[in-house]
Coordinates of C-alpha atoms (C1' of nucleotides) in Angstrom, one line a residue:
Chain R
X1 CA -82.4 13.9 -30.0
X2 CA -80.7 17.3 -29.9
X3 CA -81.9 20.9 -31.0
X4 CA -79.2 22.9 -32.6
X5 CA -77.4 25.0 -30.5
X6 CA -78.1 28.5 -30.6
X7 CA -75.3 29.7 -28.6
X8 CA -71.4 29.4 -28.5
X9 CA -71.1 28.0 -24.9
X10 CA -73.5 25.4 -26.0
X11 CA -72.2 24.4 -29.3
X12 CA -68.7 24.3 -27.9
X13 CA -69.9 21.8 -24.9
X14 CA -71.4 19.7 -27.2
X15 CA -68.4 19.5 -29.2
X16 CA -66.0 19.2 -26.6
X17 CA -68.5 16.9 -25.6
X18 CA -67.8 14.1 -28.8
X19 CA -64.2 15.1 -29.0
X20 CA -64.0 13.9 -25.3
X21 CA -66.2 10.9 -25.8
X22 CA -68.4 11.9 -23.7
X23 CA -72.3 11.4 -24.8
X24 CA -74.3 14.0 -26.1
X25 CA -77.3 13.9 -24.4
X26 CA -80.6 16.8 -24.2
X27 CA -79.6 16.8 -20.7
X28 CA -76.3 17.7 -20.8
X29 CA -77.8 20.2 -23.8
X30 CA -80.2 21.6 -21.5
X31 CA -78.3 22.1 -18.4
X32 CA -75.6 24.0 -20.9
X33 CA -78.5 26.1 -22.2
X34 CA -79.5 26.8 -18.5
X35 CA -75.6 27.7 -18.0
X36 CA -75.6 30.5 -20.8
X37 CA -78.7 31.7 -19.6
X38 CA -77.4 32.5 -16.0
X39 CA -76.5 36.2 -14.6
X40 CA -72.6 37.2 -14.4
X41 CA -72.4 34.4 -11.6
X42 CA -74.7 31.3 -10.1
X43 CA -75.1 28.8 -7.4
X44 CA -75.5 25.3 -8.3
X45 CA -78.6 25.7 -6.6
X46 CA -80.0 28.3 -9.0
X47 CA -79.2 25.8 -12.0
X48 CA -81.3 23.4 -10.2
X49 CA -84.4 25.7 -10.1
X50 CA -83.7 27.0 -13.6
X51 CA -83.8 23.1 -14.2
X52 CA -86.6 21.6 -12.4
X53 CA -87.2 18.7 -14.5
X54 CA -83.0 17.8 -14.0
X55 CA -82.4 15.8 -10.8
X56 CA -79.8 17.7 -8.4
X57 CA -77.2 15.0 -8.8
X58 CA -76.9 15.5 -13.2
X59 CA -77.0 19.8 -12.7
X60 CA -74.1 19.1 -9.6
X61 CA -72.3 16.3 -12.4
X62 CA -72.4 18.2 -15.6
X63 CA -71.4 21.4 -14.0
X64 CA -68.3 19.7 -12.2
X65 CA -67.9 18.2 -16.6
X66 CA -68.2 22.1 -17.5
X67 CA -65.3 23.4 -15.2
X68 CA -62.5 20.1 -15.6
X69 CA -63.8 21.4 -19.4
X70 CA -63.0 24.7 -18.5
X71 CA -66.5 25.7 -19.5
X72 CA -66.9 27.1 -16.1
X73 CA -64.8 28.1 -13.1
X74 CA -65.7 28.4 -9.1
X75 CA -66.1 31.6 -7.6
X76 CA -65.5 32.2 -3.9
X77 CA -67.8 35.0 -3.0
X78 CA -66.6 37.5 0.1
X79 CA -69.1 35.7 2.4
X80 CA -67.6 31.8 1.1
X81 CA -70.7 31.0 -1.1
X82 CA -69.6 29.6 -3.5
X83 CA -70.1 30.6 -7.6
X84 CA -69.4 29.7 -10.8
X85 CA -69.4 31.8 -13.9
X86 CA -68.6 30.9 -17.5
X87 CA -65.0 31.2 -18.5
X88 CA -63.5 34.0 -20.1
X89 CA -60.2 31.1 -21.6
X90 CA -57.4 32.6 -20.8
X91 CA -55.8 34.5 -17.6
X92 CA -58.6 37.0 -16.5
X93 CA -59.8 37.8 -13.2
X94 CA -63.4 38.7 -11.3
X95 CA -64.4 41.8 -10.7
X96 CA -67.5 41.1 -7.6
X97 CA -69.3 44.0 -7.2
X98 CA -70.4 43.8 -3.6
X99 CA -73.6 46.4 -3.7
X100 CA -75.1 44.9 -6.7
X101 CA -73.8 41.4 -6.9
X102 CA -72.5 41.8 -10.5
X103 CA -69.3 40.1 -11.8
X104 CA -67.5 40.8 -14.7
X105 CA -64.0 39.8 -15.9
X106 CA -60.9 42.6 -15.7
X107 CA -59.8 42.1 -18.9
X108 CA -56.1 43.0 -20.6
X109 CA -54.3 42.1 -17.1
X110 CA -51.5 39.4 -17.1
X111 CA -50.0 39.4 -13.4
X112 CA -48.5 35.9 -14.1
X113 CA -45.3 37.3 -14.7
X114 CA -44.8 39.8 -11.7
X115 CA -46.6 36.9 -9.7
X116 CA -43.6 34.6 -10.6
X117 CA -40.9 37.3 -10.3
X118 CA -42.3 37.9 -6.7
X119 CA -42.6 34.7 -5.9
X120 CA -39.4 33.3 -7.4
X121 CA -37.6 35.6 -4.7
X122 CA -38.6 32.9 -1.8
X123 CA -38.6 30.0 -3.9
X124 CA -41.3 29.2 -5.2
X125 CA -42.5 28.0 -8.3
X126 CA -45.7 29.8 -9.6
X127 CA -47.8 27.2 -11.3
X128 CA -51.1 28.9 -11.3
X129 CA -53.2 31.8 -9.4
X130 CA -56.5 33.2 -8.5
X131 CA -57.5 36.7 -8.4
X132 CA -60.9 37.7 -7.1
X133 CA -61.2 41.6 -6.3
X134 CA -64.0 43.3 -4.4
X135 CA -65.6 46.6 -4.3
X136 CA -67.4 48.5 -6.7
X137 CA -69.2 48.6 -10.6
X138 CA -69.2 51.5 -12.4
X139 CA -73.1 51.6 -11.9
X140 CA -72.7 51.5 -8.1
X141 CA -70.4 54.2 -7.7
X142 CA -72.3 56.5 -9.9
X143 CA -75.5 55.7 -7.8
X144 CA -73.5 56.4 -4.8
X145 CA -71.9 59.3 -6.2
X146 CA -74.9 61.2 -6.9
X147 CA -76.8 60.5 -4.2
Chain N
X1 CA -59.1 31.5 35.0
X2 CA -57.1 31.6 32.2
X3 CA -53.6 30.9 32.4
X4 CA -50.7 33.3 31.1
X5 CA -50.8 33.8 27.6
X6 CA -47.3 33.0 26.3
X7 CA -48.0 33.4 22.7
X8 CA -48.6 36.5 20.6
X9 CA -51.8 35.3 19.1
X10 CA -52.9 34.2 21.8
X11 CA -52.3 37.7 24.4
X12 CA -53.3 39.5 21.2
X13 CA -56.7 37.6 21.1
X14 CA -57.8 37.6 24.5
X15 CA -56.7 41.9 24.7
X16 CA -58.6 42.3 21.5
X17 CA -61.8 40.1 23.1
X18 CA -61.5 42.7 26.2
X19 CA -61.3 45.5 23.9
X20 CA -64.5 44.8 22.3
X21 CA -66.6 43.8 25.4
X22 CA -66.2 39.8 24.7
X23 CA -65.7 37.4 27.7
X24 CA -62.3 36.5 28.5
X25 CA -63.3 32.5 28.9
X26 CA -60.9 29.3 29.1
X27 CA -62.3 27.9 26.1
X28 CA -61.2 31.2 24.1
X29 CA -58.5 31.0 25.3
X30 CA -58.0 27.1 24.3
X31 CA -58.9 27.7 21.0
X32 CA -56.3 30.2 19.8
X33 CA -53.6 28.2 21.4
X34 CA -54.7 25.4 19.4
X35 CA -55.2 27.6 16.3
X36 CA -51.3 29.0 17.1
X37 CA -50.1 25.1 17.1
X38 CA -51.8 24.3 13.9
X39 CA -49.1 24.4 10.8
X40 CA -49.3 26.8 8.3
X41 CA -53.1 26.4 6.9
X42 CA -55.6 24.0 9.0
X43 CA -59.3 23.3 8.1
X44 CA -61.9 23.8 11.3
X45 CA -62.2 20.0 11.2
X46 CA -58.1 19.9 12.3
X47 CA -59.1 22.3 15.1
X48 CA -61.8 19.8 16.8
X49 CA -59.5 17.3 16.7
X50 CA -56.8 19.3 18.6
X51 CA -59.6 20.2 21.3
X52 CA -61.7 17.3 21.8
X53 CA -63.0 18.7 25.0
X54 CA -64.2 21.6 23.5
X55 CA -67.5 21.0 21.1
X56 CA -67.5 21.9 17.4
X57 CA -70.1 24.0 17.6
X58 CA -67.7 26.5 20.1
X59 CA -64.9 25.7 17.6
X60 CA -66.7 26.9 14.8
X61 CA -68.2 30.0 16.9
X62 CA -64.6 30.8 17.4
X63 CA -63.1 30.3 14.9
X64 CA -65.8 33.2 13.1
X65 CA -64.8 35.6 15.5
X66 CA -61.2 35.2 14.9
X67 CA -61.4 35.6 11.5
X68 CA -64.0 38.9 11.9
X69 CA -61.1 40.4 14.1
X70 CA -58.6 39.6 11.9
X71 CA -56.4 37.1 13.5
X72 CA -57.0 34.3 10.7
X73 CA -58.0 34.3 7.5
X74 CA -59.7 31.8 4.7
X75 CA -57.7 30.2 2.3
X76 CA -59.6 28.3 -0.8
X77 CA -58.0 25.5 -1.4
X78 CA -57.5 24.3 -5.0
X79 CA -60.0 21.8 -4.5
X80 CA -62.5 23.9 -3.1
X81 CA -61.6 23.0 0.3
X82 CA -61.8 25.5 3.1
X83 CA -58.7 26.1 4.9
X84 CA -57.8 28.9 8.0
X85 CA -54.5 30.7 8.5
X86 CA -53.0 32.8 10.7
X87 CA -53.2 36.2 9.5
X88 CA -50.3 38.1 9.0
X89 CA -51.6 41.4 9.1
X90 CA -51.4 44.0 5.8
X91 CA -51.7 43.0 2.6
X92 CA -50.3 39.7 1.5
X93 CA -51.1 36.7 -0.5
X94 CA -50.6 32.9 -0.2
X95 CA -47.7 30.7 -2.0
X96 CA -49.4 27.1 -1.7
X97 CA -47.6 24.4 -2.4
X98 CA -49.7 21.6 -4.0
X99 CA -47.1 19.0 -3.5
X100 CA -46.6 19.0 0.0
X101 CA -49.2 21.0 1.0
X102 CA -47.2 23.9 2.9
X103 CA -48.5 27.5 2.3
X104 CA -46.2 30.3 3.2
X105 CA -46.9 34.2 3.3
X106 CA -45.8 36.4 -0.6
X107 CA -43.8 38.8 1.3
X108 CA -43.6 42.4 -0.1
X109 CA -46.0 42.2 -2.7
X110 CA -48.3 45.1 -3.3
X111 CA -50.5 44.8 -5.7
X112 CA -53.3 47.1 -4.9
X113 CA -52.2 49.8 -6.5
X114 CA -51.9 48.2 -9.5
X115 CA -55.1 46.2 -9.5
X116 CA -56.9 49.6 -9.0
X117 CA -55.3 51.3 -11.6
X118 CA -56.2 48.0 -14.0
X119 CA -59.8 47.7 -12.7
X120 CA -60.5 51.6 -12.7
X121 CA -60.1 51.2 -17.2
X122 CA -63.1 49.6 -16.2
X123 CA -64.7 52.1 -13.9
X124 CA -64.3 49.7 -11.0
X125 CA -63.2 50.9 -7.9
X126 CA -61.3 48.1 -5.9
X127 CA -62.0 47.9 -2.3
X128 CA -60.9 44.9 -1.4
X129 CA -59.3 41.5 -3.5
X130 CA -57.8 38.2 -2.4
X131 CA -55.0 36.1 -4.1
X132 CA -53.6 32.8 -4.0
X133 CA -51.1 31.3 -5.6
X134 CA -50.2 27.2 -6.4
X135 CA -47.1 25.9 -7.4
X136 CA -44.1 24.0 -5.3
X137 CA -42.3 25.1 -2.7
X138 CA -38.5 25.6 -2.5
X139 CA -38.3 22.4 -0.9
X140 CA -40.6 20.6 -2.9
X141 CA -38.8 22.0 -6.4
X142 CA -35.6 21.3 -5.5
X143 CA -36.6 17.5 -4.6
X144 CA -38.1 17.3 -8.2
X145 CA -34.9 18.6 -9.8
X146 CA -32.7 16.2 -7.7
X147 CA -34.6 13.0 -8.9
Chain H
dA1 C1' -77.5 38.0 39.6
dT2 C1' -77.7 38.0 34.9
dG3 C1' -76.3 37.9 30.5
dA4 C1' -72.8 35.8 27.6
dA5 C1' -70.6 31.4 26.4
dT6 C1' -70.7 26.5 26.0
dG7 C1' -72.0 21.6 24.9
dC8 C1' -74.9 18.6 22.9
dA9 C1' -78.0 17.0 19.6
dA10 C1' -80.9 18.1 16.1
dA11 C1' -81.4 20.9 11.9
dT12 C1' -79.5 22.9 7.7
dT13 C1' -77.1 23.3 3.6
dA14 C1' -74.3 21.7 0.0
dT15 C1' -72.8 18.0 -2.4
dT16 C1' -72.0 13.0 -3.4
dT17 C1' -73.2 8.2 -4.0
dG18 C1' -75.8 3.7 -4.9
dC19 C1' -78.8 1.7 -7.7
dA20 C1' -82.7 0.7 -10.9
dC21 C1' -84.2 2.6 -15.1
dA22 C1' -83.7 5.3 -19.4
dT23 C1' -81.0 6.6 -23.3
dC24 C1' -77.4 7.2 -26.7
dA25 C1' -74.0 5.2 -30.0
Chain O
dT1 C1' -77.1 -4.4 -27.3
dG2 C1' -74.3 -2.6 -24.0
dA3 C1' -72.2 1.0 -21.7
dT4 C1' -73.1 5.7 -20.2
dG5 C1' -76.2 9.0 -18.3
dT6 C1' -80.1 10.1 -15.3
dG7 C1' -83.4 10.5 -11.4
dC8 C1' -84.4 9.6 -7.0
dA9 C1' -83.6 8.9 -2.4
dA10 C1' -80.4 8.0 1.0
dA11 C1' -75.7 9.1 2.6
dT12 C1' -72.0 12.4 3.7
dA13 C1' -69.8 16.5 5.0
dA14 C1' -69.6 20.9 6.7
dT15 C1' -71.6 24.3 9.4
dT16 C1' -75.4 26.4 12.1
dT17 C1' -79.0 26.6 15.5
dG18 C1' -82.0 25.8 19.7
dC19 C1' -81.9 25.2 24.3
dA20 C1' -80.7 23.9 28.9
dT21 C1' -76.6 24.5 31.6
dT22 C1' -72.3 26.8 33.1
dC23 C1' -69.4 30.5 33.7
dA24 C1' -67.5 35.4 33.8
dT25 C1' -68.2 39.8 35.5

DNA sequence: ATGAATGCAAATTATTTGCACATCA
DNA sequence: TGATGTGCAAATAATTTGCATTCAT
């Protein structure tokens, strides 16, 4: 038997969760908890040690659930490791800090329309993107500034 | 004893491997010709099987230092696969098609600048960003039209 | 000669699958 | 109850590593 929610990622899985006919189980509550609770961005693997009483094989399927839900989507790190963060709906990109680690979404930015326009000159149909950019937070820069 | 190059990736590899104090050896020199056959985007697995002499291990070892010196490039896949590609030096971004597969080079398309200007609102300072794009082809959108 | 490169097999890492058991509707 | 979800352990897939051997300089 469910706890209430507590957070919006949570409630919304859980409703997506019946709208989908999917079932609402404390797993699948639990593992979303575990999801909220994460830094900017996570490895599978550090769901499974947040979740040590969840077998590998339910963290690996309800994540995969969480990002066809949309819940989540994959991050591919500098180094190919790859992430997953919770999803900001709507076109956004990351923002990887590479001295701290920290991700955070670049917010107001639609580049689906030059994308197409650029892309339309050789042909091709634009039907969706990624965007990950790398360099440096506002934190790290001042550190690095001052120093 | 190697033989004569008689590809640009291939000279430029084995100058480059001189350059920095690598061993010119027959296998390197195997393994970029096979990486200059591949099509347009080829996983390391596709490589092994073009050089079945050659062990994966080596492949994989090469394949690294290729893409450190900047001959080839990852390509994240939709799926999350991992795909190489020839790296067309300066900036540029990937059109893959997801119907037939076929990824060609966005041509002409700087975006830096205005990613940095985006990001700085944010007091991020942009060193580095990757891009990729899905949709069909010219090929593959015309076809759909026709039918 | 001697240190780097290679091949092989074993080790890792990340993820998926089969199946018996538990749980939700 | 009856299907869906879960845990576990084994299976896979992708990549890396250890080490004896080979090769380039």
């Amino acid at each position: 038997m469910p706890t209430k929610a507590h957070h919006p990622l949570v409630e919304d899985f859980l409703a997506r969760l019946e709208e989908k006919d999917y079932r609402h189980t404390g797993t699948r509550e639990e593992v979303a908890r575990a999801v909220a609770q994460q830094g900017s961005h996570f490895t599978a693997e550090a769901l499974c040690e947040a979740l040590p009483r969840v077998g590998r094989a339910t963290v690996y399927r309800n994540v995969k659930l969480l990002v066809e839900m949309g819940f989540l989507c994959r991050v591919l790190m500098e180094d190919g490791e790859l992430h997953y963060q919770v999803s900001h709906k709507g076109h956004h990109h990351h923002l990887i800090c590479t001295y701290c680690g920290q991700s955070q979404d670049l917010l107001n930015c639609d580049f689906q329309g030059l994308l197409k326009e650029k892309a339309s000159t050789q042909g091709f149909e634009v039907e969706g993107h990624t965007v990950e950019l790398y360099g440096r937070c506002r934190t790290c820069a001042s550190e690095a500034t001052a120093s």
